[in-house]
Amino acid sequence: LELLDHFWINEWYDSRAHEQRRKREAVQALTKWFESEGIKATPAFWVEQDFSLQIGGYKLHGRIDRADKLADGSLEIIDYKTGRLKDPKKQQKNNQLALYALAAQQAYKQRVSKMSWYFLDEGVKVSTTRTKEELADYEQEVLGNIKSILASDFIPTPGFNCRFCDFKNICVAGQAGG
């Protein structure tokens, strides 16, 4: 909780009341996590690990929230989420952590056998796996997406996230209010 106070960023909130509510929720989430997971948690192998991933001559950068070394020597990649888990089956198909698994393998020569999202507000953990073949297929999908973006061959998907988008000022959908 001291670290939360020290590193709390008071930006991105609609109002001071909104910030205070989110900070209270963060305290509750951290307390819940520590009571259920923190005491039994093994020391993390990585925390906030930056990576640079090369796909088809293109470089992607990111940061992995946490990785734990499992008994077999492989890693479990863990991403902490605020908010609510809406659909566990849909979450298991989400490829965010597959990208992190590719980065761990390529940049750090670490095998990833488990990928998990931990929803802090609810204290719920959802885990998934990917085979080598699925990761290779996903890498090709990412390469195709990069090429589509570079060719400007993509259609905006307006919605709630428009208000947080870095490109809303140059996007027709974003200028229309998302």
mmCIF file of C-alpha atoms in Angstrom, residues 42-135:
data_model
loop_
_atom_site.group_PDB
_atom_site.id
_atom_site.type_symbol
_atom_site.label_atom_id
_atom_site.label_comp_id
_atom_site.label_asym_id
_atom_site.label_seq_id
_atom_site.Cartn_x
_atom_site.Cartn_y
_atom_site.Cartn_z
ATOM 1 C CA THR A 42 6.394 -17.255 -4.928
ATOM 2 C CA PRO A 43 8.825 -14.466 -5.696
ATOM 3 C CA ALA A 44 8.246 -13.193 -9.222
ATOM 4 C CA PHE A 45 10.760 -14.111 -11.914
ATOM 5 C CA TRP A 46 9.956 -10.794 -13.654
ATOM 6 C CA VAL A 47 7.993 -7.712 -12.699
ATOM 7 C CA GLU A 48 7.361 -4.943 -15.235
ATOM 8 C CA GLN A 49 9.755 -6.573 -17.734
ATOM 9 C CA ASP A 50 10.263 -4.476 -20.866
ATOM 10 C CA PHE A 51 10.628 -6.325 -24.137
ATOM 11 C CA SER A 52 11.418 -5.707 -27.757
ATOM 12 C CA LEU A 53 10.010 -8.271 -30.173
ATOM 13 C CA GLN A 54 11.026 -8.610 -33.807
ATOM 14 C CA ILE A 55 8.290 -9.825 -36.189
ATOM 15 C CA GLY A 56 8.999 -9.852 -39.893
ATOM 16 C CA GLY A 57 11.511 -7.030 -39.692
ATOM 17 C CA TYR A 58 9.244 -4.904 -37.490
ATOM 18 C CA LYS A 59 9.986 -4.181 -33.862
ATOM 19 C CA LEU A 60 7.279 -4.211 -31.195
ATOM 20 C CA HIS A 61 7.867 -2.928 -27.676
ATOM 21 C CA GLY A 62 5.906 -3.694 -24.562
ATOM 22 C CA ARG A 63 6.020 -4.572 -20.913
ATOM 23 C CA ILE A 64 5.057 -7.786 -19.144
ATOM 24 C CA ASP A 65 3.417 -7.194 -15.752
ATOM 25 C CA ARG A 66 4.739 -10.356 -14.121
ATOM 26 C CA ALA A 67 6.188 -13.780 -14.835
ATOM 27 C CA ASP A 68 6.587 -16.632 -12.379
ATOM 28 C CA LYS A 69 8.920 -19.582 -12.845
ATOM 29 C CA LEU A 70 6.950 -22.837 -12.695
ATOM 30 C CA ALA A 71 8.175 -26.183 -11.329
ATOM 31 C CA ASP A 72 9.055 -27.440 -14.846
ATOM 32 C CA GLY A 73 11.250 -24.379 -15.512
ATOM 33 C CA SER A 74 8.772 -22.697 -17.846
ATOM 34 C CA LEU A 75 7.101 -19.364 -17.163
ATOM 35 C CA GLU A 76 3.599 -18.298 -16.316
ATOM 36 C CA ILE A 77 2.984 -14.828 -17.726
ATOM 37 C CA ILE A 78 0.550 -12.819 -15.579
ATOM 38 C CA ASP A 79 -1.215 -9.623 -16.561
ATOM 39 C CA TYR A 80 -3.092 -7.673 -13.915
ATOM 40 C CA LYS A 81 -6.378 -6.096 -14.944
ATOM 41 C CA THR A 82 -8.670 -3.604 -13.308
ATOM 42 C CA GLY A 83 -12.326 -3.760 -14.146
ATOM 43 C CA ARG A 84 -14.604 -6.758 -14.357
ATOM 44 C CA LEU A 85 -14.187 -10.059 -16.152
ATOM 45 C CA LYS A 86 -17.067 -10.213 -18.598
ATOM 46 C CA ASP A 87 -16.622 -13.507 -20.462
ATOM 47 C CA PRO A 88 -13.994 -16.028 -19.259
ATOM 48 C CA LYS A 89 -14.157 -18.098 -22.485
ATOM 49 C CA LYS A 90 -13.649 -15.004 -24.640
ATOM 50 C CA GLN A 91 -10.771 -13.913 -22.392
ATOM 51 C CA GLN A 92 -9.023 -17.254 -22.924
ATOM 52 C CA LYS A 93 -9.006 -16.556 -26.681
ATOM 53 C CA ASN A 94 -7.530 -13.067 -26.157
ATOM 54 C CA ASN A 95 -4.038 -12.936 -27.690
ATOM 55 C CA GLN A 96 -2.455 -10.164 -25.591
ATOM 56 C CA LEU A 97 -0.500 -12.670 -23.527
ATOM 57 C CA ALA A 98 0.351 -14.738 -26.607
ATOM 58 C CA LEU A 99 2.306 -11.700 -27.791
ATOM 59 C CA TYR A 100 4.064 -11.603 -24.414
ATOM 60 C CA ALA A 101 4.831 -15.325 -24.735
ATOM 61 C CA LEU A 102 6.409 -14.700 -28.149
ATOM 62 C CA ALA A 103 8.496 -11.907 -26.601
ATOM 63 C CA ALA A 104 9.613 -14.089 -23.684
ATOM 64 C CA GLN A 105 10.686 -16.813 -26.093
ATOM 65 C CA GLN A 106 12.410 -14.570 -28.606
ATOM 66 C CA ALA A 107 13.973 -11.875 -26.462
ATOM 67 C CA TYR A 108 14.730 -13.872 -23.323
ATOM 68 C CA LYS A 109 14.816 -17.520 -24.485
ATOM 69 C CA GLN A 110 12.167 -18.440 -21.907
ATOM 70 C CA ARG A 111 9.473 -21.054 -22.573
ATOM 71 C CA VAL A 112 5.965 -19.983 -21.557
ATOM 72 C CA SER A 113 3.548 -22.771 -20.661
ATOM 73 C CA LYS A 114 0.809 -20.761 -18.960
ATOM 74 C CA MET A 115 -0.666 -17.296 -19.435
ATOM 75 C CA SER A 116 -2.992 -15.721 -16.890
ATOM 76 C CA TRP A 117 -5.023 -12.589 -16.372
ATOM 77 C CA TYR A 118 -5.689 -11.596 -12.803
ATOM 78 C CA PHE A 119 -8.739 -9.358 -12.441
ATOM 79 C CA LEU A 120 -7.888 -7.393 -9.322
ATOM 80 C CA ASP A 121 -11.301 -5.873 -8.659
ATOM 81 C CA GLU A 122 -12.900 -9.320 -8.463
ATOM 82 C CA GLY A 123 -9.972 -11.416 -7.297
ATOM 83 C CA VAL A 124 -10.446 -13.747 -10.288
ATOM 84 C CA LYS A 125 -7.673 -15.417 -12.274
ATOM 85 C CA VAL A 126 -8.263 -16.738 -15.805
ATOM 86 C CA SER A 127 -5.534 -18.877 -17.377
ATOM 87 C CA THR A 128 -4.908 -20.176 -20.872
ATOM 88 C CA THR A 129 -2.202 -21.860 -22.931
ATOM 89 C CA ARG A 130 -0.961 -21.755 -26.524
ATOM 90 C CA THR A 131 0.850 -24.481 -28.424
ATOM 91 C CA LYS A 132 4.005 -23.725 -30.422
ATOM 92 C CA GLU A 133 1.898 -23.992 -33.570
ATOM 93 C CA GLU A 134 -0.712 -21.550 -32.254
ATOM 94 C CA LEU A 135 2.028 -19.064 -31.337
#
